[in-house]
N, CA, C and O atoms as a GROMACS GRO file, in nm:
protein
  460
    1MET      N    1   0.166   0.252   0.879
    1MET     CA    2   0.086   0.398   0.975
    1MET      C    3   0.029   0.485   0.848
    1MET      O    4   0.104   0.501   0.752
    2THR      N    5  -0.084   0.532   0.846
    2THR     CA    6  -0.209   0.684   0.822
    2THR      C    7  -0.111   0.836   0.931
    2THR      O    8  -0.039   0.866   1.026
    3LEU      N    9  -0.163   0.865   0.856
    3LEU     CA   10  -0.125   1.072   0.998
    3LEU      C   11  -0.247   1.033   1.045
    3LEU      O   12  -0.245   1.079   1.159
    4LEU      N   13  -0.374   0.966   1.028
    4LEU     CA   14  -0.459   1.034   1.124
    4LEU      C   15  -0.427   0.923   1.168
    4LEU      O   16  -0.516   0.926   1.253
    5GLU      N   17  -0.348   0.767   1.197
    5GLU     CA   18  -0.345   0.668   1.261
    5GLU      C   19  -0.240   0.712   1.389
    5GLU      O   20  -0.265   0.690   1.507
    6GLU      N   21  -0.100   0.788   1.332
    6GLU     CA   22  -0.050   0.821   1.395
    6GLU      C   23  -0.071   0.956   1.504
    6GLU      O   24  -0.009   0.961   1.610
    7LEU      N   25  -0.168   1.065   1.460
    7LEU     CA   26  -0.215   1.166   1.506
    7LEU      C   27  -0.287   1.087   1.642
    7LEU      O   28  -0.247   1.115   1.755
    8ALA      N   29  -0.375   1.005   1.623
    8ALA     CA   30  -0.487   0.914   1.701
    8ALA      C   31  -0.386   0.860   1.879
    8ALA      O   32  -0.426   0.862   1.996
    9GLU      N   33  -0.280   0.826   1.831
    9GLU     CA   34  -0.159   0.703   1.909
    9GLU      C   35  -0.119   0.868   1.994
    9GLU      O   36  -0.159   0.897   2.106
   10ASN      N   37  -0.035   0.955   1.905
   10ASN     CA   38  -0.083   1.098   2.029
   10ASN      C   39  -0.140   1.166   2.074
   10ASN      O   40  -0.089   1.270   2.118
   11GLY      N   41  -0.322   1.129   2.090
   11GLY     CA   42  -0.389   1.182   2.194
   11GLY      C   43  -0.477   1.259   2.130
   11GLY      O   44  -0.575   1.302   2.190
   12ALA      N   45  -0.454   1.289   1.987
   12ALA     CA   46  -0.545   1.389   1.851
   12ALA      C   47  -0.724   1.268   1.877
   12ALA      O   48  -0.741   1.150   1.907
   13ASP      N   49  -0.807   1.372   1.850
   13ASP     CA   50  -0.922   1.269   1.890
   13ASP      C   51  -0.979   1.275   1.708
   13ASP      O   52  -1.010   1.388   1.670
   14ILE      N   53  -0.988   1.187   1.629
   14ILE     CA   54  -1.020   1.168   1.481
   14ILE      C   55  -1.139   1.198   1.451
   14ILE      O   56  -1.196   1.291   1.393
   15SER      N   57  -1.183   1.047   1.531
   15SER     CA   58  -1.318   1.061   1.534
   15SER      C   59  -1.404   1.215   1.541
   15SER      O   60  -1.503   1.245   1.475
   16ASP      N   61  -1.344   1.286   1.625
   16ASP     CA   62  -1.422   1.425   1.690
   16ASP      C   63  -1.348   1.514   1.563
   16ASP      O   64  -1.430   1.605   1.547
   17GLY      N   65  -1.275   1.530   1.497
   17GLY     CA   66  -1.175   1.541   1.394
   17GLY      C   67  -1.260   1.557   1.250
   17GLY      O   68  -1.297   1.654   1.184
   18LEU      N   69  -1.266   1.472   1.241
   18LEU     CA   70  -1.374   1.422   1.198
   18LEU      C   71  -1.531   1.484   1.150
   18LEU      O   72  -1.548   1.560   1.055
   19ASN      N   73  -1.628   1.437   1.230
   19ASN     CA   74  -1.728   1.498   1.290
   19ASN      C   75  -1.742   1.597   1.220
   19ASN      O   76  -1.794   1.623   1.111
   20ARG      N   77  -1.671   1.664   1.324
   20ARG     CA   78  -1.739   1.829   1.266
   20ARG      C   79  -1.658   1.906   1.097
   20ARG      O   80  -1.664   2.024   1.062
   21LEU      N   81  -1.603   1.814   1.040
   21LEU     CA   82  -1.591   1.810   0.869
   21LEU      C   83  -1.730   1.728   0.788
   21LEU      O   84  -1.747   1.735   0.666
   22MET      N   85  -1.825   1.647   0.890
   22MET     CA   86  -1.916   1.590   0.772
   22MET      C   87  -1.843   1.442   0.746
   22MET      O   88  -1.924   1.372   0.685
   23ASN      N   89  -1.705   1.361   0.774
   23ASN     CA   90  -1.661   1.258   0.780
   23ASN      C   91  -1.570   1.270   0.659
   23ASN      O   92  -1.535   1.169   0.598
   24ASN      N   93  -1.520   1.429   0.614
   24ASN     CA   94  -1.474   1.416   0.504
   24ASN      C   95  -1.331   1.406   0.576
   24ASN      O   96  -1.279   1.478   0.661
   25GLU      N   97  -1.292   1.305   0.518
   25GLU     CA   98  -1.134   1.250   0.574
   25GLU      C   99  -1.044   1.289   0.403
   25GLU      O  100  -0.924   1.273   0.424
   26GLN      N  101  -1.065   1.326   0.274
   26GLN     CA  102  -0.963   1.443   0.272
   26GLN      C  103  -0.936   1.616   0.290
   26GLN      O  104  -0.836   1.686   0.272
   27ILE      N  105  -1.106   1.652   0.344
   27ILE     CA  106  -1.095   1.772   0.423
   27ILE      C  107  -0.994   1.749   0.567
   27ILE      O  108  -0.890   1.801   0.607
   28TYR      N  109  -1.033   1.705   0.588
   28TYR     CA  110  -0.986   1.658   0.760
   28TYR      C  111  -0.799   1.656   0.742
   28TYR      O  112  -0.720   1.728   0.801
   29ILE      N  113  -0.785   1.603   0.692
   29ILE     CA  114  -0.662   1.575   0.620
   29ILE      C  115  -0.600   1.743   0.502
   29ILE      O  116  -0.482   1.778   0.510
   30LYS      N  117  -0.662   1.790   0.444
   30LYS     CA  118  -0.647   1.890   0.381
   30LYS      C  119  -0.571   2.012   0.501
   30LYS      O  120  -0.483   2.098   0.492
   31LEU      N  121  -0.661   1.963   0.607
   31LEU     CA  122  -0.644   2.092   0.747
   31LEU      C  123  -0.574   2.097   0.843
   31LEU      O  124  -0.532   2.186   0.917
   32LEU      N  125  -0.561   1.958   0.832
   32LEU     CA  126  -0.430   1.924   0.942
   32LEU      C  127  -0.294   2.008   0.890
   32LEU      O  128  -0.224   2.083   0.958
   33LYS      N  129  -0.273   1.962   0.714
   33LYS     CA  130  -0.188   2.003   0.641
   33LYS      C  131  -0.127   2.139   0.668
   33LYS      O  132  -0.008   2.169   0.658
   34LYS      N  133  -0.252   2.232   0.713
   34LYS     CA  134  -0.233   2.338   0.667
   34LYS      C  135  -0.167   2.398   0.866
   34LYS      O  136  -0.074   2.478   0.876
   35LEU      N  137  -0.237   2.343   0.989
   35LEU     CA  138  -0.169   2.352   1.074
   35LEU      C  139  -0.027   2.421   1.129
   35LEU      O  140  -0.010   2.535   1.173
   36PRO      N  141   0.082   2.298   1.108
   36PRO     CA  142   0.263   2.381   1.138
   36PRO      C  143   0.238   2.486   1.095
   36PRO      O  144   0.264   2.577   1.174
   37ASP      N  145   0.202   2.512   1.011
   37ASP     CA  146   0.208   2.704   0.939
   37ASP      C  147   0.137   2.801   1.031
   37ASP      O  148   0.182   2.895   1.096
   38SER      N  149  -0.028   2.737   1.019
   38SER     CA  150  -0.086   2.852   1.082
   38SER      C  151  -0.055   2.848   1.287
   38SER      O  152  -0.116   2.923   1.364
   39ILE      N  153   0.042   2.752   1.330
   39ILE     CA  154   0.058   2.731   1.455
   39ILE      C  155   0.154   2.820   1.426
   39ILE      O  156   0.121   2.938   1.419
   40GLU      N  157   0.301   2.779   1.403
   40GLU     CA  158   0.395   2.884   1.401
   40GLU      C  159   0.397   3.018   1.318
   40GLU      O  160   0.471   3.110   1.355
   41LYS      N  161   0.351   3.026   1.252
   41LYS     CA  162   0.305   3.198   1.238
   41LYS      C  163   0.266   3.284   1.342
   41LYS      O  164   0.260   3.407   1.331
   42GLN      N  165   0.228   3.194   1.485
   42GLN     CA  166   0.163   3.230   1.612
   42GLN      C  167   0.189   3.262   1.762
   42GLN      O  168   0.118   3.247   1.862
   43GLU      N  169   0.316   3.312   1.745
   43GLU     CA  170   0.480   3.358   1.817
   43GLU      C  171   0.390   3.383   1.977
   43GLU      O  172   0.334   3.491   1.998
   44VAL      N  173   0.388   3.284   2.068
   44VAL     CA  174   0.319   3.326   2.201
   44VAL      C  175   0.475   3.368   2.283
   44VAL      O  176   0.487   3.484   2.325
   45LEU      N  177   0.565   3.290   2.296
   45LEU     CA  178   0.641   3.310   2.378
   45LEU      C  179   0.753   3.460   2.446
   45LEU      O  180   0.783   3.512   2.554
   46SER      N  181   0.790   3.479   2.243
   46SER     CA  182   0.821   3.670   2.311
   46SER      C  183   0.767   3.720   2.347
   46SER      O  184   0.822   3.807   2.415
   47PHE      N  185   0.614   3.725   2.347
   47PHE     CA  186   0.505   3.805   2.376
   47PHE      C  187   0.443   3.790   2.490
   47PHE      O  188   0.345   3.855   2.526
   48ILE      N  189   0.534   3.648   2.587
   48ILE     CA  190   0.522   3.621   2.764
   48ILE      C  191   0.597   3.706   2.751
   48ILE      O  192   0.573   3.824   2.773
   49GLU      N  193   0.739   3.643   2.700
   49GLU     CA  194   0.854   3.734   2.776
   49GLU      C  195   0.901   3.897   2.752
   49GLU      O  196   0.995   3.959   2.800
   50SER      N  197   0.780   3.943   2.645
   50SER     CA  198   0.854   4.096   2.638
   50SER      C  199   0.758   4.214   2.722
   50SER      O  200   0.781   4.334   2.736
   51GLY      N  201   0.607   4.108   2.787
   51GLY     CA  202   0.531   4.173   2.902
   51GLY      C  203   0.372   4.207   2.746
   51GLY      O  204   0.252   4.224   2.766
   52ASP      N  205   0.425   4.204   2.649
   52ASP     CA  206   0.258   4.188   2.609
   52ASP      C  207   0.170   4.092   2.519
   52ASP      O  208   0.153   4.034   2.412
   53ILE      N  209   0.113   4.131   2.694
   53ILE     CA  210   0.031   3.961   2.757
   53ILE      C  211  -0.065   4.019   2.709
   53ILE      O  212  -0.148   4.021   2.800
   54PRO      N  213  -0.134   4.098   2.567
   54PRO     CA  214  -0.253   4.055   2.516
   54PRO      C  215  -0.248   4.001   2.399
   54PRO      O  216  -0.328   3.916   2.360
   55THR      N  217  -0.152   4.046   2.335
   55THR     CA  218  -0.105   3.939   2.199
   55THR      C  219  -0.068   3.860   2.246
   55THR      O  220  -0.101   3.781   2.158
   56ALA      N  221   0.031   3.731   2.395
   56ALA     CA  222   0.022   3.679   2.345
   56ALA      C  223  -0.118   3.548   2.438
   56ALA      O  224  -0.121   3.427   2.461
   57ILE      N  225  -0.224   3.684   2.467
   57ILE     CA  226  -0.338   3.564   2.508
   57ILE      C  227  -0.423   3.568   2.343
   57ILE      O  228  -0.489   3.478   2.291
   58GLN      N  229  -0.400   3.668   2.306
   58GLN     CA  230  -0.462   3.672   2.077
   58GLN      C  231  -0.440   3.575   2.032
   58GLN      O  232  -0.532   3.500   1.998
   59ASN      N  233  -0.290   3.538   2.014
   59ASN     CA  234  -0.228   3.414   1.954
   59ASN      C  235  -0.222   3.338   2.096
   59ASN      O  236  -0.100   3.344   2.114
   60ALA      N  237  -0.254   3.295   2.167
   60ALA     CA  238  -0.245   3.121   2.201
   60ALA      C  239  -0.403   3.107   2.173
   60ALA      O  240  -0.474   3.011   2.141
   61HIS      N  241  -0.426   3.227   2.193
   61HIS     CA  242  -0.637   3.188   2.169
   61HIS      C  243  -0.640   3.140   2.018
   61HIS      O  244  -0.738   3.069   2.000
   62THR      N  245  -0.569   3.155   1.914
   62THR     CA  246  -0.639   3.158   1.797
   62THR      C  247  -0.497   2.966   1.789
   62THR      O  248  -0.505   2.867   1.715
   63ILE      N  249  -0.448   2.983   1.843
   63ILE     CA  250  -0.384   2.843   1.830
   63ILE      C  251  -0.479   2.718   1.913
   63ILE      O  252  -0.493   2.602   1.875
   64LYS      N  253  -0.534   2.776   2.028
   64LYS     CA  254  -0.613   2.714   2.075
   64LYS      C  255  -0.768   2.630   2.018
   64LYS      O  256  -0.820   2.520   2.041
   65GLY      N  257  -0.804   2.749   1.933
   65GLY     CA  258  -0.927   2.760   1.797
   65GLY      C  259  -0.947   2.649   1.719
   65GLY      O  260  -1.041   2.574   1.695
   66VAL      N  261  -0.781   2.665   1.672
   66VAL     CA  262  -0.745   2.564   1.543
   66VAL      C  263  -0.730   2.450   1.562
   66VAL      O  264  -0.729   2.369   1.470
   67THR      N  265  -0.717   2.422   1.663
   67THR     CA  266  -0.656   2.327   1.726
   67THR      C  267  -0.772   2.235   1.791
   67THR      O  268  -0.774   2.113   1.780
   68GLY      N  269  -0.839   2.290   1.841
   68GLY     CA  270  -0.970   2.247   1.854
   68GLY      C  271  -1.095   2.214   1.816
   68GLY      O  272  -1.196   2.173   1.873
   69ASN      N  273  -1.045   2.259   1.640
   69ASN     CA  274  -1.168   2.253   1.544
   69ASN      C  275  -1.120   2.159   1.502
   69ASN      O  276  -1.216   2.085   1.479
   70LEU      N  277  -0.993   2.089   1.461
   70LEU     CA  278  -0.895   1.945   1.440
   70LEU      C  279  -0.919   1.897   1.523
   70LEU      O  280  -0.950   1.787   1.477
   71SER      N  281  -0.937   1.889   1.672
   71SER     CA  282  -0.944   1.783   1.798
   71SER      C  283  -0.774   1.751   1.729
   71SER      O  284  -0.747   1.647   1.669
   72VAL      N  285  -0.685   1.851   1.751
   72VAL     CA  286  -0.574   1.764   1.777
   72VAL      C  287  -0.569   1.796   1.948
   72VAL      O  288  -0.554   1.895   2.020
   73THR      N  289  -0.589   1.657   1.966
   73THR     CA  290  -0.655   1.730   2.199
   73THR      C  291  -0.524   1.801   2.294
   73THR      O  292  -0.520   1.902   2.363
   74PRO      N  293  -0.425   1.698   2.262
   74PRO     CA  294  -0.316   1.731   2.343
   74PRO      C  295  -0.271   1.900   2.318
   74PRO      O  296  -0.213   1.949   2.416
   75LEU      N  297  -0.292   1.997   2.194
   75LEU     CA  298  -0.216   2.099   2.197
   75LEU      C  299  -0.353   2.177   2.248
   75LEU      O  300  -0.342   2.258   2.340
   76TYR      N  301  -0.472   2.157   2.193
   76TYR     CA  302  -0.610   2.221   2.227
   76TYR      C  303  -0.597   2.223   2.374
   76TYR      O  304  -0.548   2.333   2.402
   77THR      N  305  -0.617   2.153   2.484
   77THR     CA  306  -0.605   2.160   2.607
   77THR      C  307  -0.495   2.267   2.657
   77THR      O  308  -0.510   2.377   2.709
   78ALA      N  309  -0.394   2.206   2.628
   78ALA     CA  310  -0.263   2.343   2.716
   78ALA      C  311  -0.301   2.457   2.661
   78ALA      O  312  -0.275   2.551   2.735
   79TYR      N  313  -0.355   2.490   2.554
   79TYR     CA  314  -0.378   2.638   2.497
   79TYR      C  315  -0.480   2.702   2.582
   79TYR      O  316  -0.474   2.819   2.621
   80THR      N  317  -0.608   2.587   2.617
   80THR     CA  318  -0.663   2.645   2.675
   80THR      C  319  -0.637   2.678   2.797
   80THR      O  320  -0.679   2.786   2.840
   81LYS      N  321  -0.536   2.561   2.907
   81LYS     CA  322  -0.487   2.608   2.999
   81LYS      C  323  -0.387   2.769   2.991
   81LYS      O  324  -0.380   2.858   3.076
   82ILE      N  325  -0.343   2.762   2.904
   82ILE     CA  326  -0.207   2.904   2.876
   82ILE      C  327  -0.280   3.039   2.909
   82ILE      O  328  -0.248   3.130   2.986
   83VAL      N  329  -0.470   3.014   2.766
   83VAL     CA  330  -0.494   3.130   2.758
   83VAL      C  331  -0.542   3.160   2.917
   83VAL      O  332  -0.531   3.265   2.980
   84ASN      N  333  -0.594   3.043   2.957
   84ASN     CA  334  -0.676   3.093   3.067
   84ASN      C  335  -0.582   3.180   3.216
   84ASN      O  336  -0.618   3.278   3.281
   85LEU      N  337  -0.443   3.089   3.231
   85LEU     CA  338  -0.345   3.107   3.261
   85LEU      C  339  -0.361   3.281   3.208
   85LEU      O  340  -0.435   3.367   3.255
   86LEU      N  341  -0.289   3.288   3.126
   86LEU     CA  342  -0.250   3.465   3.111
   86LEU      C  343  -0.357   3.583   3.103
   86LEU      O  344  -0.352   3.705   3.088
   87ARG      N  345  -0.459   3.486   3.122
   87ARG     CA  346  -0.585   3.646   3.164
   87ARG      C  347  -0.589   3.616   3.294
   87ARG      O  348  -0.569   3.718   3.360
   88ALA      N  349  -0.603   3.535   3.350
   88ALA     CA  350  -0.604   3.506   3.491
   88ALA      C  351  -0.501   3.602   3.589
   88ALA      O  352  -0.512   3.633   3.708
   89GLY      N  353  -0.381   3.642   3.469
   89GLY     CA  354  -0.243   3.704   3.558
   89GLY      C  355  -0.134   3.628   3.576
   89GLY      O  356  -0.017   3.664   3.579
   90ASN      N  357  -0.185   3.508   3.590
   90ASN     CA  358  -0.048   3.456   3.608
   90ASN      C  359   0.005   3.352   3.521
   90ASN      O  360  -0.027   3.234   3.507
   91ILE      N  361   0.161   3.476   3.423
   91ILE     CA  362   0.188   3.512   3.389
   91ILE      C  363   0.367   3.339   3.366
   91ILE      O  364   0.429   3.261   3.295
   92SER      N  365   0.348   3.384   3.468
   92SER     CA  366   0.477   3.290   3.512
   92SER      C  367   0.368   3.080   3.490
   92SER      O  368   0.354   3.002   3.396
   93ASP      N  369   0.349   3.081   3.552
   93ASP     CA  370   0.214   2.920   3.569
   93ASP      C  371   0.231   2.912   3.372
   93ASP      O  372   0.277   2.818   3.307
   94ALA      N  373   0.180   3.034   3.324
   94ALA     CA  374   0.164   2.947   3.165
   94ALA      C  375   0.300   2.954   3.065
   94ALA      O  376   0.327   2.863   2.986
   95ARG      N  377   0.382   3.079   3.082
   95ARG     CA  378   0.528   3.023   3.029
   95ARG      C  379   0.555   2.903   3.079
   95ARG      O  380   0.638   2.840   3.013
   96LYS      N  381   0.502   2.836   3.198
   96LYS     CA  382   0.609   2.749   3.267
   96LYS      C  383   0.543   2.659   3.148
   96LYS      O  384   0.609   2.623   3.051
   97LEU      N  385   0.402   2.626   3.166
   97LEU     CA  386   0.321   2.545   3.079
   97LEU      C  387   0.361   2.558   2.907
   97LEU      O  388   0.382   2.458   2.838
   98TYR      N  389   0.367   2.686   2.860
   98TYR     CA  390   0.425   2.709   2.736
   98TYR      C  391   0.518   2.651   2.700
   98TYR      O  392   0.546   2.596   2.594
   99VAL      N  393   0.580   2.667   2.812
   99VAL     CA  394   0.780   2.542   2.753
   99VAL      C  395   0.705   2.376   2.742
   99VAL      O  396   0.690   2.316   2.635
  100GLU      N  397   0.665   2.324   2.876
  100GLU     CA  398   0.625   2.226   2.868
  100GLU      C  399   0.537   2.125   2.762
  100GLU      O  400   0.497   2.009   2.754
  101THR      N  401   0.535   2.262   2.682
  101THR     CA  402   0.379   2.267   2.508
  101THR      C  403   0.489   2.175   2.444
  101THR      O  404   0.502   2.057   2.414
  102ILE      N  405   0.576   2.318   2.440
  102ILE     CA  406   0.686   2.326   2.318
  102ILE      C  407   0.679   2.176   2.218
  102ILE      O  408   0.630   2.165   2.106
  103PRO      N  409   0.748   2.071   2.302
  103PRO     CA  410   0.841   1.874   2.284
  103PRO      C  411   0.682   1.832   2.248
  103PRO      O  412   0.672   1.743   2.163
  104VAL      N  413   0.573   1.879   2.296
  104VAL     CA  414   0.442   1.778   2.204
  104VAL      C  415   0.392   1.868   2.106
  104VAL      O  416   0.305   1.800   2.051
  105GLN      N  417   0.393   1.975   2.051
  105GLN     CA  418   0.363   2.070   1.965
  105GLN      C  419   0.473   1.998   1.874
  105GLN      O  420   0.445   1.915   1.788
  106THR      N  421   0.559   2.027   1.893
  106THR     CA  422   0.653   1.955   1.755
  106THR      C  423   0.682   1.868   1.698
  106THR      O  424   0.715   1.850   1.581
  107LYS      N  425   0.666   1.780   1.818
  107LYS     CA  426   0.601   1.624   1.827
  107LYS      C  427   0.457   1.595   1.706
  107LYS      O  428   0.440   1.505   1.624
  108LEU      N  429   0.418   1.648   1.722
  108LEU     CA  430   0.296   1.654   1.632
  108LEU      C  431   0.306   1.713   1.527
  108LEU      O  432   0.298   1.673   1.411
  109LEU      N  433   0.324   1.818   1.575
  109LEU     CA  434   0.408   1.876   1.399
  109LEU      C  435   0.435   1.839   1.304
  109LEU      O  436   0.400   1.856   1.187
  110ASP      N  437   0.530   1.764   1.378
  110ASP     CA  438   0.649   1.711   1.292
  110ASP      C  439   0.540   1.526   1.212
  110ASP      O  440   0.506   1.464   1.112
  111ILE      N  441   0.538   1.532   1.336
  111ILE     CA  442   0.412   1.385   1.242
  111ILE      C  443   0.355   1.442   1.117
  111ILE      O  444   0.366   1.376   1.013
  112ILE      N  445   0.263   1.622   1.114
  112ILE     CA  446   0.182   1.582   1.004
  112ILE      C  447   0.287   1.656   0.891
  112ILE      O  448   0.240   1.692   0.784
  113ARG      N  449   0.350   1.666   0.904
  113ARG     CA  450   0.495   1.727   0.814
  113ARG      C  451   0.488   1.610   0.762
  113ARG      O  452   0.439   1.598   0.650
  114LYS      N  453   0.547   1.476   0.849
  114LYS     CA  454   0.605   1.376   0.762
  114LYS      C  455   0.516   1.298   0.661
  114LYS      O  456   0.547   1.193   0.604
  115TYR      N  457   0.376   1.380   0.645
  115TYR     CA  458   0.269   1.325   0.570
  115TYR      C  459   0.268   1.411   0.483
  115TYR      O  460   0.187   1.405   0.391
   0.00000   0.00000   0.00000
C-alpha cells in the first residue's frame, strides 16, 4: 500500500488534494510529509486550558488551513468545528472535540511518517 492509498482509506480526499496541486503527486507527497511538524508546532490544548482562546483559535485555524489545502478531510473537518466552537465561546465543547480528534490526528500523522 502507498502513502496516498493509506491516507485515502483513512478519510483523506486524495483526488481533491492532488487537484489543488495540478495533479503533481511529488509535490503533494512532499507537502504531506511536512504536515506532522506543521501540526505539532501549533499547540491548541494548552492555550484552551490556560484561557488564551485567541491563540488557541489562531493555532487551530492554521491547522485547519493546512489540512484543508492538503484535503486531509478528517482533520480539516474537526478543526473547522473546533475553530467555530472557540469563536462562539463554547470552550468546553471545543476542548472535548479537540481531545476526541487527537487519536485520529495521531493515526494520520503516523501514516505520513511511516513513508
